[in-house]
PDB file of C-alpha atoms in Angstrom:
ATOM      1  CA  UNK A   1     108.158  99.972  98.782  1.00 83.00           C
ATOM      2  CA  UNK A   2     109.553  97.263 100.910  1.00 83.00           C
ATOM      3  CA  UNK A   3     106.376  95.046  99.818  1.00 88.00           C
ATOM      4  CA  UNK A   4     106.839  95.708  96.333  1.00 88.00           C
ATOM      5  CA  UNK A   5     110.256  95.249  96.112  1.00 90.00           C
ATOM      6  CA  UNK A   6     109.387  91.649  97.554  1.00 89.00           C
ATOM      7  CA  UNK A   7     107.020  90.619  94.507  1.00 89.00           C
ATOM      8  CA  UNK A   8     109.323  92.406  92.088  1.00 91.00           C
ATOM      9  CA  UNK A   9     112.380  89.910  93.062  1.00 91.00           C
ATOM     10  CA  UNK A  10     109.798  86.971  93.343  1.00 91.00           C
ATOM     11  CA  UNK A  11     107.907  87.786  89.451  1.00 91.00           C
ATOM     12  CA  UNK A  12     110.466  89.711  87.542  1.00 89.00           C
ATOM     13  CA  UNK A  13     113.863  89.221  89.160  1.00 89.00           C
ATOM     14  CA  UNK A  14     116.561  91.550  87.521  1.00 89.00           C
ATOM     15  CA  UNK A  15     114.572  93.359  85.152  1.00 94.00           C
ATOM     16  CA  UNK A  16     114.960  96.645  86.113  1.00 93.00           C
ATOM     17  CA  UNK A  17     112.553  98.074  83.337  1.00 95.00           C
ATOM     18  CA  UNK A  18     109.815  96.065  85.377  1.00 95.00           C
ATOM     19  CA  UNK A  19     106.223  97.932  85.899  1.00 95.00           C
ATOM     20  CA  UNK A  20     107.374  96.963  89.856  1.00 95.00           C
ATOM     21  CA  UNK A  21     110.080  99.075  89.749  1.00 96.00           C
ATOM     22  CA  UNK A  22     108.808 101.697  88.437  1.00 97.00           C
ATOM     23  CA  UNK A  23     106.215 101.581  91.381  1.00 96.00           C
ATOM     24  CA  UNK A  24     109.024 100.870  93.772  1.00 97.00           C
ATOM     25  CA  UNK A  25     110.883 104.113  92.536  1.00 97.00           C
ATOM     26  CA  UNK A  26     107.442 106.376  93.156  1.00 97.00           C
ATOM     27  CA  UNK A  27     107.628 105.612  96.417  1.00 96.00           C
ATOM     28  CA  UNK A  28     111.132 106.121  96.388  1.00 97.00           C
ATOM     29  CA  UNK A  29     110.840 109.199  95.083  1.00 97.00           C
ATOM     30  CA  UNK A  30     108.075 110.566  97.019  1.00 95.00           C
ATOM     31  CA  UNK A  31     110.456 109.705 100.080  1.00 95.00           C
ATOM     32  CA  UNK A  32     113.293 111.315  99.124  1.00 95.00           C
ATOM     33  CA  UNK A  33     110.546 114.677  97.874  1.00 93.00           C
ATOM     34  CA  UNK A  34     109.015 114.811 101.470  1.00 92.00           C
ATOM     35  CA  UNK A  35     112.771 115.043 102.947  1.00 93.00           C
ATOM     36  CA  UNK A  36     113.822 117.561 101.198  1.00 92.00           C
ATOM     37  CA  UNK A  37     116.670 115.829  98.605  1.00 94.00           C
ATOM     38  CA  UNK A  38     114.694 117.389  95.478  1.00 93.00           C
ATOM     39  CA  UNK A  39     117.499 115.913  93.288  1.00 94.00           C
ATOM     40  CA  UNK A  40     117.250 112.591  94.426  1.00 96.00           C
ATOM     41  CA  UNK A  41     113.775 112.705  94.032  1.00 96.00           C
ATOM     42  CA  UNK A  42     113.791 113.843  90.269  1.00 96.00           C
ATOM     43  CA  UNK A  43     116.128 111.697  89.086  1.00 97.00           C
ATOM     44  CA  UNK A  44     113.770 108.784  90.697  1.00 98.00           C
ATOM     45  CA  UNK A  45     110.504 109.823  89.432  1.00 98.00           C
ATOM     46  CA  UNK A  46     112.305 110.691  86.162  1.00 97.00           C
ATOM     47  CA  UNK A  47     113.427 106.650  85.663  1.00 98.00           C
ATOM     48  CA  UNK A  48     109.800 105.799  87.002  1.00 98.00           C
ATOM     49  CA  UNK A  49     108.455 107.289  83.817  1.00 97.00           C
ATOM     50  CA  UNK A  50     110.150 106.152  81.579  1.00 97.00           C
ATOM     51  CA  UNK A  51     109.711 102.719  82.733  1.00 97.00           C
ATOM     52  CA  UNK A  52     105.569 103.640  82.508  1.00 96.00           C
ATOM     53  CA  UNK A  53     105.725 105.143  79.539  1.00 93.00           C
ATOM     54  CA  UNK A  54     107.905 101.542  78.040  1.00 93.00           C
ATOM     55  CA  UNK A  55     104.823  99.934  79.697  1.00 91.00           C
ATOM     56  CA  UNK A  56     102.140 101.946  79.596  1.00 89.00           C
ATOM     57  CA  UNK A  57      99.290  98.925  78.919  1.00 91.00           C
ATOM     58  CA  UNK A  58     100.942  97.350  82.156  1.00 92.00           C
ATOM     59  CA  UNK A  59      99.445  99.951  84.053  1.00 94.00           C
ATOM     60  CA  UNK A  60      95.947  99.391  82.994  1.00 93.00           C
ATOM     61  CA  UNK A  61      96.299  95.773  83.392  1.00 94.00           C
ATOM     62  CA  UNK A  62      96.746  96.803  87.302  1.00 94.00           C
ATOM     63  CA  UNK A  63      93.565  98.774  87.172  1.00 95.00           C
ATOM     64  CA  UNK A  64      95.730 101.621  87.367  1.00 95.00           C
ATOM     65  CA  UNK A  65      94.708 104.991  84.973  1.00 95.00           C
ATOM     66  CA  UNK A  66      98.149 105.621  82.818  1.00 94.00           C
ATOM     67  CA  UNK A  67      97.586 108.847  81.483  1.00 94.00           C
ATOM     68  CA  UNK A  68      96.080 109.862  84.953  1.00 96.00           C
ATOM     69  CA  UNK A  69      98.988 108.805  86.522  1.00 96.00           C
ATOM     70  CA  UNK A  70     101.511 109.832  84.188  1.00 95.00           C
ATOM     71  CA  UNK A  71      99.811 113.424  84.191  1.00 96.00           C
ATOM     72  CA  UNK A  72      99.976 113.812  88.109  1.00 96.00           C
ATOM     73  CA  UNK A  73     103.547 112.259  88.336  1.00 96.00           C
ATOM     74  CA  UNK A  74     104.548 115.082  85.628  1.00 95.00           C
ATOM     75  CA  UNK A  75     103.258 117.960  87.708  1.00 95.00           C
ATOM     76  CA  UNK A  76     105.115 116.085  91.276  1.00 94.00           C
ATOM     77  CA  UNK A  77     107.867 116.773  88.685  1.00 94.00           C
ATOM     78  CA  UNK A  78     107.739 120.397  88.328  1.00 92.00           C
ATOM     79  CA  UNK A  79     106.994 120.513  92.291  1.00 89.00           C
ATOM     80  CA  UNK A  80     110.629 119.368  92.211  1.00 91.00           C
ATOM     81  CA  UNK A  81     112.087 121.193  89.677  1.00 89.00           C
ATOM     82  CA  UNK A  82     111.262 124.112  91.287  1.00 89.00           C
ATOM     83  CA  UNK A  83     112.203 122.683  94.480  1.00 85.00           C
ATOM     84  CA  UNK A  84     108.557 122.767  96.611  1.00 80.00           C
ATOM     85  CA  UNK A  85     106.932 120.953  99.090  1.00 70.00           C
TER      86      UNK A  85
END
């Protein structure tokens, strides 16, 4: 996240409805997930939605598959809704 973080300030400084972020809080998220804070983690992934669905054609611009992504980022979701590994 670290690297990210590092191009986000250096491309889109302050916007924090950038695509960056949004990848910066998926590994944030998947951090907090893999310790255990399964609030911490939802409320991350939730805001990294949002900011892909804002920006969905972003995502294909970085060769990235949105709905793909969105779709497996929905079920990590439930995984911490319902509070499992």
């Amino acid at each position: 996240h670290e690297i990210l973080e590092e191009y986000w300030k250096q491309s889109d400084p302050g916007n924090k409805d950038s695509i960056w972020v949004g990848l910066i809080l998926v590994a944030v998220s998947t951090y907090h997930h893999r310790r255990g804070n399964f609030n911490g983690a939802k409320r991350t992934l939730e805001k990294a939605l949002r900011i892909f669905e804002m920006h969905a054609h972003f995502l294909s611009k970085l060769g990235i598959n949105g709905p793909d992504l969105l779709n497996l980022l929905n079920d990590r979701l439930l995984a911490m809704e319902t509070r499992q590994a």
